[in-house]
Short mmCIF file of C-alpha atoms in Angstrom, two decimals:
data_model
loop_
_atom_site.label_atom_id
_atom_site.label_comp_id
_atom_site.label_asym_id
_atom_site.label_seq_id
_atom_site.Cartn_x
_atom_site.Cartn_y
_atom_site.Cartn_z
CA MET A 431 74.71 4.74 -11.23
CA THR A 432 72.67 3.99 -8.12
CA PRO A 433 70.32 6.89 -7.31
CA PRO A 434 71.05 8.42 -3.86
CA ILE A 435 67.30 8.83 -3.33
CA GLU A 436 64.85 5.96 -3.47
CA ILE A 437 61.82 7.07 -5.48
CA ALA A 438 58.55 5.18 -5.27
CA PRO A 439 57.13 4.41 -8.73
CA ALA A 440 54.38 6.61 -10.17
CA ARG A 441 51.71 3.92 -10.17
CA GLY A 442 47.97 4.55 -10.20
CA LYS A 443 46.00 7.77 -10.49
CA LEU A 444 47.19 11.19 -9.36
CA GLY A 445 44.42 13.40 -7.99
CA VAL A 446 45.01 17.11 -8.60
CA LEU A 447 42.91 19.45 -6.47
CA LEU A 448 42.91 23.08 -7.58
CA VAL A 449 41.60 25.82 -5.30
CA GLY A 450 39.70 28.16 -7.60
CA LEU A 451 38.42 27.05 -11.01
CA GLY A 452 39.11 30.37 -12.70
CA ALA A 453 41.07 31.23 -15.82
CA VAL A 454 44.35 29.57 -14.83
CA SER A 455 42.77 26.36 -13.56
CA THR A 456 40.37 25.89 -16.45
CA THR A 457 43.12 26.64 -18.98
CA THR A 458 45.34 24.07 -17.28
CA ILE A 459 42.66 21.40 -17.11
CA ALA A 460 41.40 21.94 -20.66
CA GLY A 461 44.99 22.02 -21.90
CA VAL A 462 45.97 18.74 -20.27
CA MET A 463 42.82 17.10 -21.63
CA ALA A 464 43.56 18.37 -25.14
CA ILE A 465 47.22 17.33 -24.97
CA ARG A 466 46.50 13.79 -23.85
CA LYS A 467 44.01 13.43 -26.74
CA GLY A 468 46.71 14.54 -29.16
CA LEU A 469 44.91 17.79 -30.02
CA ALA A 470 47.68 20.16 -28.91
CA LYS A 471 51.30 20.24 -27.75
CA PRO A 472 52.44 21.01 -24.16
CA ILE A 473 54.40 24.13 -25.13
CA GLY A 474 55.93 25.85 -22.11
CA SER A 475 56.07 22.71 -19.97
CA LEU A 476 59.54 21.66 -18.84
CA THR A 477 58.26 18.27 -17.66
CA GLN A 478 56.77 17.47 -21.07
CA MET A 479 59.11 19.09 -23.60
CA GLY A 480 62.32 19.85 -21.71
CA THR A 481 65.53 17.85 -21.97
CA ILE A 482 68.35 17.39 -19.48
CA ARG A 483 72.02 17.02 -20.32
CA LEU A 484 73.75 14.07 -18.65
CA GLY A 485 77.52 13.69 -18.40
CA LYS A 486 80.02 15.47 -20.64
CA ARG A 487 79.03 17.42 -23.73
CA THR A 488 80.92 14.88 -25.84
CA GLU A 489 78.60 12.08 -24.65
CA ALA A 490 75.57 13.64 -26.39
CA ARG A 491 73.17 12.34 -23.71
CA ALA A 492 70.13 14.62 -23.43
CA PRO A 493 66.94 12.66 -22.72
CA LYS A 494 63.61 14.32 -22.13
CA ILE A 495 63.04 15.03 -18.46
CA LYS A 496 59.87 12.95 -18.46
CA ASP A 497 61.92 9.97 -19.69
CA PHE A 498 64.72 10.58 -17.18
CA VAL A 499 62.75 10.78 -13.93
CA SER A 500 59.65 8.90 -12.83
CA LEU A 501 56.89 11.44 -13.45
CA ALA A 502 53.17 10.71 -13.44
CA GLY A 503 51.70 10.40 -16.93
CA LEU A 504 49.10 12.90 -18.10
CA ASP A 505 46.63 10.06 -18.62
CA ASP A 506 46.84 9.26 -14.90
CA ILE A 507 45.77 12.75 -13.72
CA VAL A 508 42.28 13.27 -12.30
CA PHE A 509 41.23 16.89 -11.75
CA GLY A 510 38.97 18.33 -9.07
CA GLY A 511 38.74 21.40 -6.91
CA TRP A 512 36.77 24.07 -5.15
CA ASP A 513 35.24 27.34 -6.34
CA ILE A 514 32.83 29.98 -5.05
CA PHE A 515 30.82 29.64 -8.28
CA GLU A 516 28.81 26.50 -9.04
CA GLU A 517 29.43 26.20 -12.79
CA ASP A 518 31.35 23.17 -14.06
CA CYS A 519 34.79 23.46 -15.62
CA TYR A 520 33.44 23.80 -19.16
CA ALA A 521 31.15 26.66 -18.22
CA ALA A 522 33.88 28.23 -16.10
CA ALA A 523 36.32 28.04 -19.02
CA ARG A 524 33.78 29.77 -21.26
CA THR A 525 33.34 32.48 -18.65
CA ALA A 526 37.12 32.93 -18.38
CA GLY A 527 37.31 33.44 -22.14
CA VAL A 528 40.93 32.33 -22.53
CA LEU A 529 40.56 29.38 -24.90
CA GLU A 530 38.58 29.38 -28.13
CA GLN A 531 35.13 27.82 -28.10
CA SER A 532 36.07 25.30 -30.79
CA GLN A 533 38.98 24.07 -28.67
CA LEU A 534 36.84 23.78 -25.54
CA ASP A 535 34.20 21.83 -27.43
CA GLN A 536 36.76 19.15 -28.30
CA VAL A 537 37.05 18.26 -24.60
CA ARG A 538 33.62 19.41 -23.48
CA SER A 539 32.42 16.19 -21.88
CA GLU A 540 35.64 15.81 -19.86
CA LEU A 541 35.43 19.42 -18.68
CA GLU A 542 31.76 19.15 -17.72
CA ALA A 543 32.65 16.20 -15.47
CA VAL A 544 34.81 18.50 -13.30
CA LYS A 545 32.37 20.15 -10.91
CA PRO A 546 33.58 22.38 -8.06
CA MET A 547 33.09 21.50 -4.43
CA PRO A 548 31.81 24.31 -2.18
CA ALA A 549 34.72 26.58 -1.28
CA VAL A 550 36.07 28.04 1.93
CA PHE A 551 35.82 31.76 1.25
CA ASP A 552 35.72 34.99 3.23
CA ARG A 553 35.31 38.38 1.54
CA ARG A 554 37.46 40.04 4.18
CA TYR A 555 40.48 38.60 2.37
CA VAL A 556 39.35 39.02 -1.28
CA LYS A 557 37.06 42.02 -1.35
CA ARG A 558 36.21 42.22 -5.04
CA LEU A 559 34.72 38.73 -5.36
CA ASP A 560 31.67 36.94 -4.02
CA GLY A 561 29.84 33.74 -4.92
CA PRO A 562 27.14 31.34 -3.68
CA ASN A 563 29.09 28.05 -3.56
CA VAL A 564 30.60 28.55 -0.11
CA LYS A 565 30.95 26.30 2.94
CA LYS A 566 29.53 27.20 6.32
CA GLY A 567 31.06 26.11 9.61
CA LYS A 568 31.07 26.97 13.30
CA ASN A 569 34.72 28.09 13.04
CA LYS A 570 37.77 27.86 10.79
CA ARG A 571 38.77 24.54 12.33
CA ASP A 572 35.41 23.12 11.28
CA LEU A 573 35.97 24.45 7.73
CA ALA A 574 39.39 22.80 7.63
CA GLU A 575 37.87 19.48 8.68
CA GLN A 576 35.29 19.83 5.89
CA LEU A 577 38.13 20.29 3.38
CA ILE A 578 39.88 17.21 4.72
CA ALA A 579 36.63 15.28 4.27
CA ASP A 580 36.47 16.56 0.67
CA ILE A 581 40.04 15.39 0.01
CA ARG A 582 39.34 11.92 1.36
CA ALA A 583 36.03 11.62 -0.51
CA PHE A 584 37.61 12.68 -3.81
CA LYS A 585 40.47 10.25 -3.37
CA SER A 586 38.07 7.40 -2.65
CA LYS A 587 35.58 8.25 -5.40
CA HIS A 588 38.22 8.47 -8.13
CA GLY A 589 40.49 5.71 -6.84
CA CYS A 590 43.50 8.02 -6.57
CA ASP A 591 46.78 6.58 -5.38
CA ARG A 592 48.26 10.02 -4.61
CA MET A 593 47.07 13.64 -4.36
CA VAL A 594 48.45 17.15 -4.89
CA MET A 595 46.81 20.49 -4.03
CA ILE A 596 47.55 23.89 -5.57
CA TRP A 597 46.09 27.24 -4.53
CA VAL A 598 45.26 29.00 -7.80
CA GLY A 599 42.72 31.26 -6.14
CA SER A 600 42.81 35.04 -6.04
CA THR A 601 45.38 37.24 -4.36
CA GLU A 602 44.35 37.91 -0.77
CA VAL A 603 44.89 41.12 1.18
CA TYR A 604 48.41 41.80 2.43
CA MET A 605 49.18 39.99 5.67
CA LYS A 606 52.17 39.59 7.96
CA GLU A 607 53.14 36.70 10.19
CA THR A 608 51.66 36.76 13.71
CA ALA A 609 51.87 34.69 16.88
CA ALA A 610 49.05 32.53 15.49
CA HIS A 611 51.46 31.25 12.82
CA ALA A 612 54.31 30.34 15.18
CA THR A 613 53.56 26.65 15.84
CA VAL A 614 51.06 24.00 14.83
CA ALA A 615 49.51 24.24 18.30
CA SER A 616 49.08 28.02 18.12
CA PHE A 617 47.72 27.74 14.59
CA GLU A 618 45.13 25.11 15.51
CA LYS A 619 44.06 27.19 18.50
CA ALA A 620 43.70 30.20 16.21
CA LEU A 621 41.57 28.10 13.82
CA GLU A 622 39.18 27.31 16.66
CA GLN A 623 39.07 30.98 17.68
CA ASN A 624 38.38 32.23 14.13
CA ASP A 625 41.53 34.33 14.28
CA GLU A 626 41.60 36.98 11.53
CA ALA A 627 45.27 36.16 10.95
CA ILE A 628 44.17 32.97 9.16
CA PRO A 629 42.84 33.68 5.64
CA SER A 630 41.09 31.14 3.46
CA SER A 631 44.28 30.06 1.67
CA MET A 632 45.86 29.01 4.98
CA ILE A 633 42.87 26.81 5.78
CA TYR A 634 43.39 24.97 2.49
CA ALA A 635 47.13 24.67 3.08
CA TYR A 636 46.54 23.29 6.57
CA ALA A 637 44.03 20.72 5.28
CA ALA A 638 46.36 19.58 2.49
CA ILE A 639 49.44 19.32 4.69
CA ARG A 640 47.52 17.55 7.45
CA GLU A 641 46.63 14.90 4.91
CA GLY A 642 50.25 14.63 3.77
CA LEU A 643 49.56 16.17 0.36
CA PRO A 644 52.15 18.19 -1.53
CA PHE A 645 50.99 21.81 -1.63
CA ALA A 646 51.90 24.76 -3.85
CA ASN A 647 50.82 28.38 -3.57
CA ALA A 648 50.42 30.01 -6.98
CA ALA A 649 49.47 33.40 -5.49
CA PRO A 650 51.55 35.89 -3.47
CA ASN A 651 49.57 35.23 -0.26
CA LEU A 652 51.32 34.32 3.00
CA THR A 653 49.55 30.91 2.98
CA ALA A 654 52.09 28.12 3.72
CA ASP A 655 55.16 30.27 4.25
CA VAL A 656 54.88 30.41 8.05
CA PRO A 657 56.56 28.34 10.81
CA ALA A 658 53.39 26.44 11.71
CA MET A 659 52.98 25.12 8.16
CA LEU A 660 56.65 24.22 7.88
CA GLU A 661 56.45 22.33 11.18
CA LEU A 662 53.36 20.46 10.02
CA ALA A 663 54.91 19.72 6.60
CA ALA A 664 57.97 18.19 8.27
CA ARG A 665 55.72 16.05 10.48
CA MET A 666 53.44 14.90 7.64
CA LYS A 667 56.21 14.63 4.99
CA SER A 668 54.53 17.14 2.67
CA PRO A 669 56.57 18.92 -0.02
CA LEU A 670 55.84 22.66 -0.37
CA ALA A 671 56.41 25.14 -3.20
CA GLY A 672 55.52 28.74 -4.04
CA ASN A 673 54.82 31.61 -3.95
CA ASP A 674 53.17 33.41 -6.88
CA MET A 675 53.67 31.93 -10.33
CA LYS A 676 56.35 33.58 -12.46
CA THR A 677 54.48 34.71 -15.56
CA GLY A 678 54.39 37.83 -17.70
CA GLN A 679 56.35 40.82 -16.53
CA THR A 680 58.24 39.16 -13.69
CA LEU A 681 59.33 36.36 -16.02
CA ILE A 682 60.84 39.00 -18.29
CA LYS A 683 62.52 40.73 -15.34
CA THR A 684 64.20 37.53 -14.20
CA ILE A 685 65.47 36.99 -17.75
CA ILE A 686 66.68 40.55 -18.46
CA ALA A 687 68.01 41.58 -15.02
CA PRO A 688 70.58 38.74 -14.73
CA GLY A 689 71.94 39.71 -18.15
CA LEU A 690 72.33 43.37 -17.18
CA LYS A 691 74.05 42.40 -13.95
CA ALA A 692 76.31 39.89 -15.70
CA ARG A 693 77.60 42.72 -17.92
CA LEU A 694 77.78 45.09 -14.90
CA LEU A 695 75.49 47.67 -16.46
CA GLY A 696 74.02 50.04 -13.90
CA VAL A 697 70.27 50.44 -13.47
CA LYS A 698 68.92 53.71 -12.08
CA GLY A 699 65.23 53.06 -12.67
CA TRP A 700 62.83 50.28 -13.64
CA TYR A 701 59.24 51.34 -14.25
CA SER A 702 56.69 48.56 -14.79
CA THR A 703 53.03 48.91 -15.57
CA ASN A 704 50.40 46.32 -16.56
CA ILE A 705 46.90 46.36 -17.92
CA LEU A 706 44.82 43.27 -17.20
CA GLY A 707 41.10 42.65 -17.51
CA ASN A 708 40.39 39.21 -16.06
CA ARG A 709 39.22 38.23 -12.56
CA ASP A 710 42.76 38.56 -11.28
CA GLY A 711 42.89 42.13 -12.54
CA GLU A 712 39.61 42.92 -10.81
CA VAL A 713 40.86 41.51 -7.51
CA LEU A 714 44.12 43.44 -7.79
CA ASP A 715 42.14 46.64 -8.31
CA ASP A 716 41.66 46.51 -4.53
CA PRO A 717 44.63 48.32 -2.89
CA GLU A 718 45.02 45.71 -0.13
CA SER A 719 45.29 42.82 -2.61
CA PHE A 720 47.57 44.89 -4.85
CA LYS A 721 49.92 45.43 -1.89
CA THR A 722 50.39 41.65 -1.66
CA LYS A 723 51.16 41.40 -5.40
CA GLU A 724 53.40 44.48 -5.35
CA GLU A 725 55.64 43.02 -2.63
CA SER A 726 55.97 39.83 -4.66
CA LYS A 727 56.78 41.64 -7.91
CA LYS A 728 59.28 44.12 -6.48
CA SER A 729 61.44 41.73 -4.47
CA ALA A 730 63.03 39.96 -7.45
CA LEU A 731 65.20 42.87 -8.59
CA ASP A 732 66.62 43.50 -5.10
CA TYR A 733 67.88 39.94 -4.84
CA ILE A 734 69.16 39.71 -8.42
CA PHE A 735 71.06 43.03 -8.42
CA GLN A 736 72.41 42.70 -4.85
CA PRO A 737 72.87 46.48 -4.30
CA HIS A 738 74.81 45.84 -1.08
CA LEU A 739 77.53 44.21 -3.19
CA TYR A 740 77.25 46.62 -6.14
CA PRO A 741 76.34 50.01 -4.63
CA ASP A 742 77.71 52.03 -7.57
CA LEU A 743 75.41 50.18 -9.97
CA TYR A 744 72.17 49.49 -8.13
CA GLN A 745 72.10 51.25 -4.74
CA ASP A 746 69.66 53.98 -5.75
CA LEU A 747 67.45 51.95 -8.07
CA CYS A 748 63.96 53.45 -8.39
CA HIS A 749 61.61 50.51 -8.92
CA VAL A 750 57.93 51.28 -9.59
CA VAL A 751 55.21 48.67 -10.23
CA ARG A 752 51.67 49.48 -11.38
CA ILE A 753 48.74 47.19 -12.24
CA ASN A 754 45.68 48.69 -13.92
CA TYR A 755 42.36 46.88 -14.25
CA TYR A 756 41.11 47.29 -17.80
CA PRO A 757 38.14 44.96 -18.53
CA PRO A 758 38.30 45.05 -22.36
CA ARG A 759 41.73 43.38 -22.28
CA GLY A 760 40.43 40.22 -20.56
CA ASP A 761 43.14 37.61 -19.97
CA ASN A 762 45.41 39.17 -22.60
CA LYS A 763 47.69 41.14 -20.32
CA GLU A 764 50.02 43.86 -21.56
CA GLY A 765 53.15 44.80 -19.67
CA TRP A 766 55.32 47.85 -20.33
CA ASP A 767 58.79 48.21 -18.84
CA ASN A 768 61.07 51.23 -19.05
CA ILE A 769 64.62 50.58 -17.80
CA ASP A 770 67.05 53.45 -17.31
CA LEU A 771 70.58 52.09 -17.69
CA ILE A 772 74.03 53.45 -16.95
CA GLY A 773 76.99 52.33 -19.07
CA TRP A 774 80.71 53.02 -19.51
CA LEU A 775 81.84 56.34 -17.97
CA GLY A 776 78.32 56.93 -16.65
CA TYR A 777 76.59 57.44 -20.00
CA PRO A 778 72.81 56.82 -19.89
CA MET A 779 70.88 54.33 -22.02
CA GLN A 780 67.32 53.03 -22.05
CA LEU A 781 65.66 49.68 -22.64
CA LYS A 782 61.93 49.48 -23.32
CA ILE A 783 59.93 46.25 -23.34
CA ASN A 784 56.32 45.76 -24.43
CA PHE A 785 55.13 42.24 -23.63
CA LEU A 786 51.66 41.36 -24.92
CA CYS A 787 51.08 38.04 -23.21
CA ARG A 788 48.33 35.67 -22.22
CA ASP A 789 48.49 35.31 -18.47
CA SER A 790 46.76 31.95 -18.14
CA ILE A 791 48.60 30.50 -21.15
CA LEU A 792 51.89 31.25 -19.37
CA ALA A 793 50.58 29.98 -16.03
CA ALA A 794 49.06 26.66 -17.12
CA PRO A 795 52.37 24.84 -17.79
CA ILE A 796 53.65 26.07 -14.42
CA VAL A 797 50.65 24.47 -12.71
CA LEU A 798 51.23 21.20 -14.56
CA ASP A 799 54.97 21.13 -13.85
CA SER A 800 54.44 22.02 -10.18
CA VAL A 801 51.97 19.14 -9.83
CA LEU A 802 54.28 16.58 -11.43
CA PHE A 803 57.47 17.70 -9.68
CA LEU A 804 55.76 17.94 -6.27
CA ASP A 805 54.38 14.43 -6.74
CA LEU A 806 57.91 13.30 -7.60
CA ALA A 807 59.26 15.01 -4.47
CA LYS A 808 56.63 13.28 -2.33
CA ARG A 809 57.51 9.85 -3.76
CA ALA A 810 61.18 10.63 -3.13
CA GLY A 811 60.53 11.48 0.52
CA MET A 812 61.51 15.15 0.06
CA ALA A 813 59.39 17.02 2.62
CA GLY A 814 59.11 20.73 3.33
CA ILE A 815 60.34 23.58 1.13
CA GLN A 816 61.33 22.50 -2.38
CA GLU A 817 63.60 25.39 -3.29
CA TRP A 818 64.59 23.63 -6.52
CA LEU A 819 61.12 24.59 -7.82
CA SER A 820 61.83 28.31 -7.34
CA PHE A 821 62.22 28.41 -11.15
CA TYR A 822 58.44 28.74 -11.34
CA TYR A 823 57.74 31.35 -8.64
CA LYS A 824 58.08 35.11 -8.13
CA SER A 825 58.67 34.88 -4.37
CA PRO A 826 60.34 31.49 -3.92
CA MET A 827 60.01 29.76 -0.57
CA HIS A 828 63.42 29.36 1.03
CA ALA A 829 65.13 28.50 4.30
CA PRO A 830 65.10 31.48 6.69
CA GLU A 831 68.89 31.59 6.95
CA VAL A 832 69.48 32.10 3.20
CA TYR A 833 68.31 34.65 0.64
CA PRO A 834 65.99 33.48 -2.15
CA GLU A 835 67.53 32.94 -5.58
CA HIS A 836 65.66 34.88 -8.30
CA ASP A 837 68.01 34.55 -11.27
CA LEU A 838 66.02 32.38 -13.71
CA PHE A 839 69.14 30.70 -15.10
CA ILE A 840 70.54 29.79 -11.68
CA GLN A 841 67.08 28.50 -10.76
CA LEU A 842 67.01 26.27 -13.84
CA MET A 843 70.48 24.93 -13.04
CA LYS A 844 69.34 24.18 -9.48
CA LEU A 845 66.24 22.35 -10.77
CA LYS A 846 68.12 20.20 -13.27
CA ASN A 847 70.95 19.43 -10.86
CA THR A 848 68.36 18.30 -8.31
CA LEU A 849 66.97 15.87 -10.88
CA ARG A 850 70.48 14.65 -11.69
CA TYR A 851 71.19 14.16 -7.99
CA MET A 852 67.95 12.22 -7.50
CA GLN A 853 68.95 9.84 -10.29
CA GLY A 854 72.58 9.46 -9.23
CA GLU A 855 73.99 11.35 -12.23
CA GLU A 856 76.99 13.67 -12.08
CA LEU A 857 76.06 17.29 -11.36
CA ILE A 858 76.80 19.77 -14.14
CA THR A 859 79.09 22.63 -13.05
CA HIS A 860 79.89 24.01 -16.54
CA LEU A 861 83.57 24.28 -15.56
CA GLY A 862 84.64 22.54 -18.77
CA ARG A 863 88.39 22.31 -18.12
CA GLU A 864 88.41 18.59 -18.79
CA TYR A 865 87.96 19.25 -22.51
CA TYR A 866 91.22 21.21 -22.70
CA ASP A 867 93.57 19.60 -20.16
#
């Protein structure tokens, strides 16, 4: 079949700029370097290990996704980024303490070559962190121009054909959209006026989109999800994805909740608590940053259960989310969920989940897949919100006139059907009547 979308080939190097070389970034970078040397497998990565069914079940066509669509190869990726600390990626990975020393040492020289550029950072938006490797500028517009200069210099130095940027920095304080975010003109004026409505993450997003780069937000910050950024993305043909990577407890919620709803089991209460000891946990110990994360975590159940359609089952759902900073746990997060269910004739039941997970281990394949799929979207001319990538995010970006889809299985169907559409293959509806007619 002839693909309905013309996709430019994935030739040359792909520059990947990560904002924040913390646990998630260093785990991603070290992981990709180990995988391309044959030292580990890309477990958890849909782009590397996932398959896609094509045609009827009787045809037995199920190639790997990376063989079906034109994705950049791991050998073509060049990593860079910004951080408020000066240590190189190897030292930063040791500080993060996610990967074993012996594993880091196998890619030590490659990691040491990744040195952070000075970051745009303001403690008003992330109050529990501070570091020396920070840019200075006369205003936020000046800082944005410095980031654009960094992007261009990195691209030139490493001979990159294409670039992608992902915010993997900390969760910023809770913010709402203001008049500064209404248009590109109002946003640029606000940059020049050092408007407090523009946090550091928005400065990065603006710089990336202005340069035509695909941009993803891996945190629950407002960042690119405002009219000004969408206007600029349409103008510069930049694909956008986010917000807040779906790992740990929210991943489990978007797996379990659709199943409960499918069987029309009522839910009266869902209590979630986490203990986390890494830098993310420290940042979220600040109430203003936690508010941002809480809004992201709590929204999924409302959209999955649709209480306005099923008032008898979900109207009075009590949903509580807690995050507790516990330094001894490090990056090994533990999530407890207690779910109070209602079954046939109103009889109560309970479901309890204890998920001992590794936050950065779950996040790293999401970063890799977001990079490769956003690069694909850019080469396919798909600008603006890429809702088909909502599979990876807690608070998926979506058109203002529609509700976001949070059901993990619907999200996966949307993603794979998008790939089929791009390649001119028949979409899979799972109707299946043709086998029996």
